[in-house]
Amino acid sequence: MFTARELSSPVAAIREEHAPDAVVVDCDRDFETLAPAQAEDLGLLVDSLEPATYPAAWLPEDAPELLVRYASSDFTVGMPGDGSITWTHQTDPPTVIVKPRVEGSPEPFLDFLLAEALVEVGLEVPEHFLGFFEEEYQNLEQATALDPAGTYQIAAALYDGWTGLQTRDVFAAWHEDEGGTHPELADAWHDAGTRLEDRVSGLPGAVARGETDFADATELACATIKHGLELPAPFAALDTDAYRDHGSNYAVTWAKKTFDALED
């Protein structure tokens, strides 16, 4: 099910710099969450498996079943919202998994996604928003007053934005004109951001006209933080040192203020 992936020279260099022990593999089937038996096949490629477990008290009573399973002692790899490439610290060494859905993607963009995953592995940030929010997840649900799926989407977006605050300085340093050593990856990072620019600037109008719901808008806005784009209100408040420094507490406070304003 998993096969070792050959890396391009730029991506191999990023692995050496940020996550030299990481294993990068292709998966032969698409997935959001691997069944435990399939996930355990990773054991053939790594030294050991160490399933993550989180306190049940962190979860609201109506939390999605997949989130409940992820918090349990089941070996759960991959969750909704992870995208085309996911990674896990539940293996030793950590593993980056490339899904078949990347087929047809431009090579420079795919290289950027792989490099991004390796940078995140090296930062040792939580691999899922539950490890970021911890007990604050219940407070987030109360702040948004959304259904379980909506809360999950907002949480995943906010965590993505916070992670982007950690990674974008690394990406920016890749530029050749700034003395960087990975201009190809820098160009791919810049191009991906440029493609999002018009969509992000138009978010307030799209939400006001009912063309985009707020959870989708938050997901898009937070996905652009790693590209250093200018965000409109209320998302601009997430592109701050305060969010990077205060994490989940800041995210919950932002959600409460924002959703209270939306109700008004």
Short mmCIF file of C-alpha atoms in Angstrom, two decimals:
data_model
loop_
_atom_site.label_atom_id
_atom_site.label_comp_id
_atom_site.label_asym_id
_atom_site.label_seq_id
_atom_site.Cartn_x
_atom_site.Cartn_y
_atom_site.Cartn_z
CA MET A 1 0.00 0.00 0.00
CA PHE A 2 2.93 2.34 0.72
CA THR A 3 6.08 2.73 -1.34
CA ALA A 4 9.08 4.97 -0.73
CA ARG A 5 8.94 8.12 -2.84
CA GLU A 6 11.92 9.43 -4.75
CA LEU A 7 12.39 13.13 -3.98
CA SER A 8 13.52 15.89 -6.29
CA SER A 9 16.78 17.60 -5.37
CA PRO A 10 15.10 20.69 -3.83
CA VAL A 11 12.76 18.58 -1.67
CA ALA A 12 15.58 16.25 -0.63
CA ALA A 13 17.53 19.31 0.50
CA ILE A 14 14.57 20.52 2.58
CA ARG A 15 14.28 17.12 4.21
CA GLU A 16 17.97 17.21 5.09
CA GLU A 17 17.59 20.67 6.63
CA HIS A 18 14.31 20.24 8.52
CA ALA A 19 13.41 16.57 8.99
CA PRO A 20 16.38 14.37 8.04
CA ASP A 21 14.87 11.22 9.57
CA ALA A 22 11.45 11.59 7.92
CA VAL A 23 10.20 8.84 5.62
CA VAL A 24 8.30 10.03 2.51
CA VAL A 25 5.96 7.52 0.89
CA ASP A 26 3.31 7.27 -1.79
CA CYS A 27 -0.02 5.69 -0.90
CA ASP A 28 -1.76 3.60 -3.55
CA ARG A 29 -5.25 4.83 -2.64
CA ASP A 30 -6.85 8.13 -1.72
CA PHE A 31 -8.07 8.59 1.81
CA GLU A 32 -9.14 11.07 4.43
CA THR A 33 -8.52 8.68 7.32
CA LEU A 34 -6.77 5.35 6.91
CA ALA A 35 -8.39 2.30 8.43
CA PRO A 36 -6.26 1.12 11.39
CA ALA A 37 -5.23 -2.08 9.60
CA GLN A 38 -4.04 -0.07 6.59
CA ALA A 39 -2.29 2.52 8.75
CA GLU A 40 -0.42 -0.24 10.54
CA ASP A 41 1.20 -1.16 7.22
CA LEU A 42 3.40 1.87 7.86
CA GLY A 43 5.09 -0.30 10.47
CA LEU A 44 6.88 -2.09 7.64
CA LEU A 45 8.68 1.15 6.72
CA VAL A 46 9.47 2.64 10.13
CA ASP A 47 11.00 1.55 13.40
CA SER A 48 7.89 1.79 15.56
CA LEU A 49 4.28 2.99 15.80
CA GLU A 50 3.11 5.14 18.71
CA PRO A 51 -0.63 5.96 18.44
CA ALA A 52 -1.55 9.39 19.78
CA THR A 53 -4.19 9.51 22.52
CA TYR A 54 -6.02 12.58 23.82
CA PRO A 55 -8.34 13.03 26.83
CA ALA A 56 -12.01 12.46 26.03
CA ALA A 57 -12.76 15.53 28.17
CA TRP A 58 -11.34 17.74 25.43
CA LEU A 59 -14.21 16.79 23.11
CA PRO A 60 -17.78 18.09 23.10
CA GLU A 61 -20.45 15.42 23.52
CA ASP A 62 -21.52 15.81 19.89
CA ALA A 63 -18.01 15.68 18.40
CA PRO A 64 -17.78 13.93 15.00
CA GLU A 65 -17.14 10.20 15.28
CA LEU A 66 -13.85 10.46 13.40
CA LEU A 67 -12.59 12.99 15.91
CA VAL A 68 -13.61 10.73 18.78
CA ARG A 69 -11.71 7.88 17.15
CA TYR A 70 -8.66 10.08 16.59
CA ALA A 71 -8.62 11.00 20.28
CA SER A 72 -8.88 7.36 21.30
CA SER A 73 -6.05 4.83 21.37
CA ASP A 74 -6.83 3.69 17.81
CA PHE A 75 -3.95 4.26 15.41
CA THR A 76 -5.53 6.98 13.28
CA VAL A 77 -3.59 8.49 10.39
CA GLY A 78 -5.08 11.28 8.30
CA MET A 79 -8.17 13.35 9.02
CA PRO A 80 -10.61 15.42 6.95
CA GLY A 81 -9.00 18.67 5.86
CA ASP A 82 -5.46 17.32 5.63
CA GLY A 83 -5.23 17.85 1.88
CA SER A 84 -3.20 15.96 -0.69
CA ILE A 85 -0.23 15.31 1.57
CA THR A 86 -0.40 14.40 5.23
CA TRP A 87 2.19 13.57 7.83
CA THR A 88 2.35 11.93 11.21
CA HIS A 89 4.57 11.86 14.26
CA GLN A 90 2.84 8.67 15.36
CA THR A 91 5.57 6.75 13.57
CA ASP A 92 9.22 6.75 14.51
CA PRO A 93 10.70 8.23 12.40
CA PRO A 94 7.88 10.56 11.24
CA THR A 95 6.18 9.78 7.93
CA VAL A 96 4.98 12.04 5.11
CA ILE A 97 2.28 10.41 2.95
CA VAL A 98 1.49 11.50 -0.60
CA LYS A 99 -2.02 10.67 -1.80
CA PRO A 100 -2.87 9.70 -5.40
CA ARG A 101 -4.98 12.83 -5.80
CA VAL A 102 -1.77 14.79 -6.46
CA GLU A 103 -1.49 13.10 -9.86
CA GLY A 104 -1.54 15.75 -12.55
CA SER A 105 -0.39 18.56 -10.26
CA PRO A 106 2.45 20.69 -11.65
CA GLU A 107 5.77 19.38 -10.35
CA PRO A 108 6.85 22.72 -8.82
CA PHE A 109 3.61 22.93 -6.82
CA LEU A 110 3.91 19.32 -5.69
CA ASP A 111 7.49 19.98 -4.62
CA PHE A 112 6.27 22.92 -2.56
CA LEU A 113 3.60 20.80 -0.85
CA LEU A 114 6.20 18.17 0.02
CA ALA A 115 8.61 20.80 1.28
CA GLU A 116 5.86 22.39 3.35
CA ALA A 117 5.05 19.05 4.99
CA LEU A 118 8.72 18.46 5.81
CA VAL A 119 9.08 21.93 7.32
CA GLU A 120 6.01 21.28 9.49
CA VAL A 121 7.43 17.93 10.59
CA GLY A 122 10.64 19.66 11.58
CA LEU A 123 8.81 22.30 13.59
CA GLU A 124 7.14 19.53 15.61
CA VAL A 125 3.82 21.35 15.63
CA PRO A 126 0.80 19.15 16.44
CA GLU A 127 -0.26 17.03 13.49
CA HIS A 128 -3.94 17.87 14.08
CA PHE A 129 -5.89 20.75 15.52
CA LEU A 130 -6.92 18.71 18.57
CA GLY A 131 -3.33 18.81 19.80
CA PHE A 132 -3.38 22.57 19.27
CA PHE A 133 -6.70 23.44 20.91
CA GLU A 134 -6.67 20.74 23.61
CA GLU A 135 -9.39 21.59 26.18
CA GLU A 136 -10.05 24.89 24.37
CA TYR A 137 -11.86 22.94 21.64
CA GLN A 138 -15.03 22.90 23.72
CA ASN A 139 -14.72 26.67 24.19
CA LEU A 140 -14.37 27.06 20.42
CA GLU A 141 -17.60 25.14 19.89
CA GLN A 142 -19.40 27.44 22.33
CA ALA A 143 -17.89 30.53 20.70
CA THR A 144 -19.01 29.61 17.18
CA ALA A 145 -22.35 27.96 18.05
CA LEU A 146 -22.00 25.89 14.87
CA ASP A 147 -22.90 22.27 14.30
CA PRO A 148 -20.12 19.70 14.89
CA ALA A 149 -19.01 19.72 11.25
CA GLY A 150 -18.85 23.51 11.18
CA THR A 151 -16.84 23.65 14.39
CA TYR A 152 -14.45 21.06 12.98
CA GLN A 153 -13.98 23.09 9.79
CA ILE A 154 -13.32 26.33 11.70
CA ALA A 155 -10.89 24.56 14.05
CA ALA A 156 -8.97 23.00 11.16
CA ALA A 157 -8.79 26.38 9.40
CA LEU A 158 -7.58 28.23 12.50
CA TYR A 159 -4.93 25.62 13.15
CA ASP A 160 -3.81 25.84 9.50
CA GLY A 161 -3.49 29.60 9.86
CA TRP A 162 -1.45 29.33 13.06
CA THR A 163 0.86 26.78 11.44
CA GLY A 164 1.26 29.10 8.46
CA LEU A 165 2.53 31.80 10.80
CA GLN A 166 5.30 29.37 11.81
CA THR A 167 6.26 28.29 8.30
CA ARG A 168 6.09 31.35 6.10
CA ASP A 169 9.34 32.88 7.33
CA VAL A 170 11.04 29.66 6.24
CA PHE A 171 9.37 29.85 2.83
CA ALA A 172 10.30 33.53 2.39
CA ALA A 173 13.96 32.72 3.09
CA TRP A 174 14.04 30.47 0.04
CA HIS A 175 14.19 33.44 -2.36
CA GLU A 176 17.43 33.66 -4.27
CA ASP A 177 17.48 37.49 -4.18
CA GLU A 178 17.45 37.29 -0.39
CA GLY A 179 20.37 34.90 -0.29
CA GLY A 180 18.13 31.85 -0.21
CA THR A 181 19.13 28.49 -1.58
CA HIS A 182 15.79 27.18 -2.88
CA PRO A 183 14.55 29.61 -5.57
CA GLU A 184 12.44 26.93 -7.31
CA LEU A 185 10.46 26.29 -4.15
CA ALA A 186 10.21 30.02 -3.48
CA ASP A 187 8.70 30.56 -6.93
CA ALA A 188 6.16 27.79 -6.37
CA TRP A 189 5.22 29.24 -2.97
CA HIS A 190 4.79 32.69 -4.53
CA ASP A 191 2.77 31.38 -7.49
CA ALA A 192 0.40 29.47 -5.21
CA GLY A 193 -0.23 32.63 -3.20
CA THR A 194 -0.82 34.71 -6.31
CA ARG A 195 -3.57 32.32 -7.41
CA LEU A 196 -5.38 32.92 -4.12
CA GLU A 197 -5.03 36.70 -3.98
CA ASP A 198 -8.21 37.73 -5.83
CA ARG A 199 -10.32 35.14 -4.04
CA VAL A 200 -9.16 36.34 -0.64
CA SER A 201 -9.66 40.04 -1.31
CA GLY A 202 -13.24 39.33 -2.36
CA LEU A 203 -14.17 37.27 0.69
CA PRO A 204 -16.15 39.93 2.62
CA GLY A 205 -18.39 40.58 -0.38
CA ALA A 206 -18.84 36.87 -1.09
CA VAL A 207 -19.90 36.24 2.51
CA ALA A 208 -22.24 39.26 2.53
CA ARG A 209 -23.93 38.09 -0.68
CA GLY A 210 -24.33 34.55 0.64
CA GLU A 211 -22.04 33.11 -2.03
CA THR A 212 -19.64 31.74 0.59
CA ASP A 213 -20.46 30.64 4.12
CA PHE A 214 -18.27 31.86 6.93
CA ALA A 215 -16.61 28.53 7.63
CA ASP A 216 -15.50 28.24 3.99
CA ALA A 217 -14.29 31.84 4.06
CA THR A 218 -12.26 31.16 7.20
CA GLU A 219 -10.73 28.09 5.60
CA LEU A 220 -9.61 30.05 2.54
CA ALA A 221 -8.33 33.03 4.53
CA CYS A 222 -6.32 30.87 6.91
CA ALA A 223 -4.86 28.87 4.02
CA THR A 224 -3.35 32.07 2.63
CA ILE A 225 -1.56 33.13 5.83
CA LYS A 226 1.43 30.97 4.91
CA HIS A 227 1.73 32.99 1.68
CA GLY A 228 1.92 36.35 3.46
CA LEU A 229 -1.05 37.85 1.61
CA GLU A 230 -2.96 40.82 2.98
CA LEU A 231 -6.19 39.61 4.57
CA PRO A 232 -9.45 41.54 4.90
CA ALA A 233 -11.26 41.99 8.20
CA PRO A 234 -12.05 40.07 10.34
CA PHE A 235 -9.35 37.61 9.20
CA ALA A 236 -6.55 40.18 9.34
CA ALA A 237 -6.56 39.78 13.13
CA LEU A 238 -5.28 36.23 12.63
CA ASP A 239 -2.22 37.40 10.71
CA THR A 240 -0.48 38.69 13.82
CA ASP A 241 2.36 37.94 16.17
CA ALA A 242 -0.25 37.79 18.93
CA TYR A 243 -1.88 34.77 17.30
CA ARG A 244 1.46 33.05 16.75
CA ASP A 245 2.42 33.63 20.38
CA HIS A 246 -0.89 32.91 22.14
CA GLY A 247 -2.25 30.15 19.90
CA SER A 248 -5.51 28.50 20.85
CA ASN A 249 -6.52 31.08 23.48
CA TYR A 250 -6.25 33.81 20.87
CA ALA A 251 -8.13 31.71 18.30
CA VAL A 252 -11.08 31.15 20.66
CA THR A 253 -11.21 34.84 21.59
CA TRP A 254 -11.16 35.78 17.89
CA ALA A 255 -13.95 33.30 17.14
CA LYS A 256 -16.14 34.61 19.96
CA LYS A 257 -15.75 38.26 18.95
CA THR A 258 -16.21 37.46 15.27
CA PHE A 259 -19.31 35.30 15.65
CA ASP A 260 -20.86 37.76 18.10
CA ALA A 261 -20.36 40.48 15.48
CA LEU A 262 -21.90 38.29 12.78
CA GLU A 263 -25.00 37.76 14.92
CA ASP A 264 -25.31 41.52 15.42
#
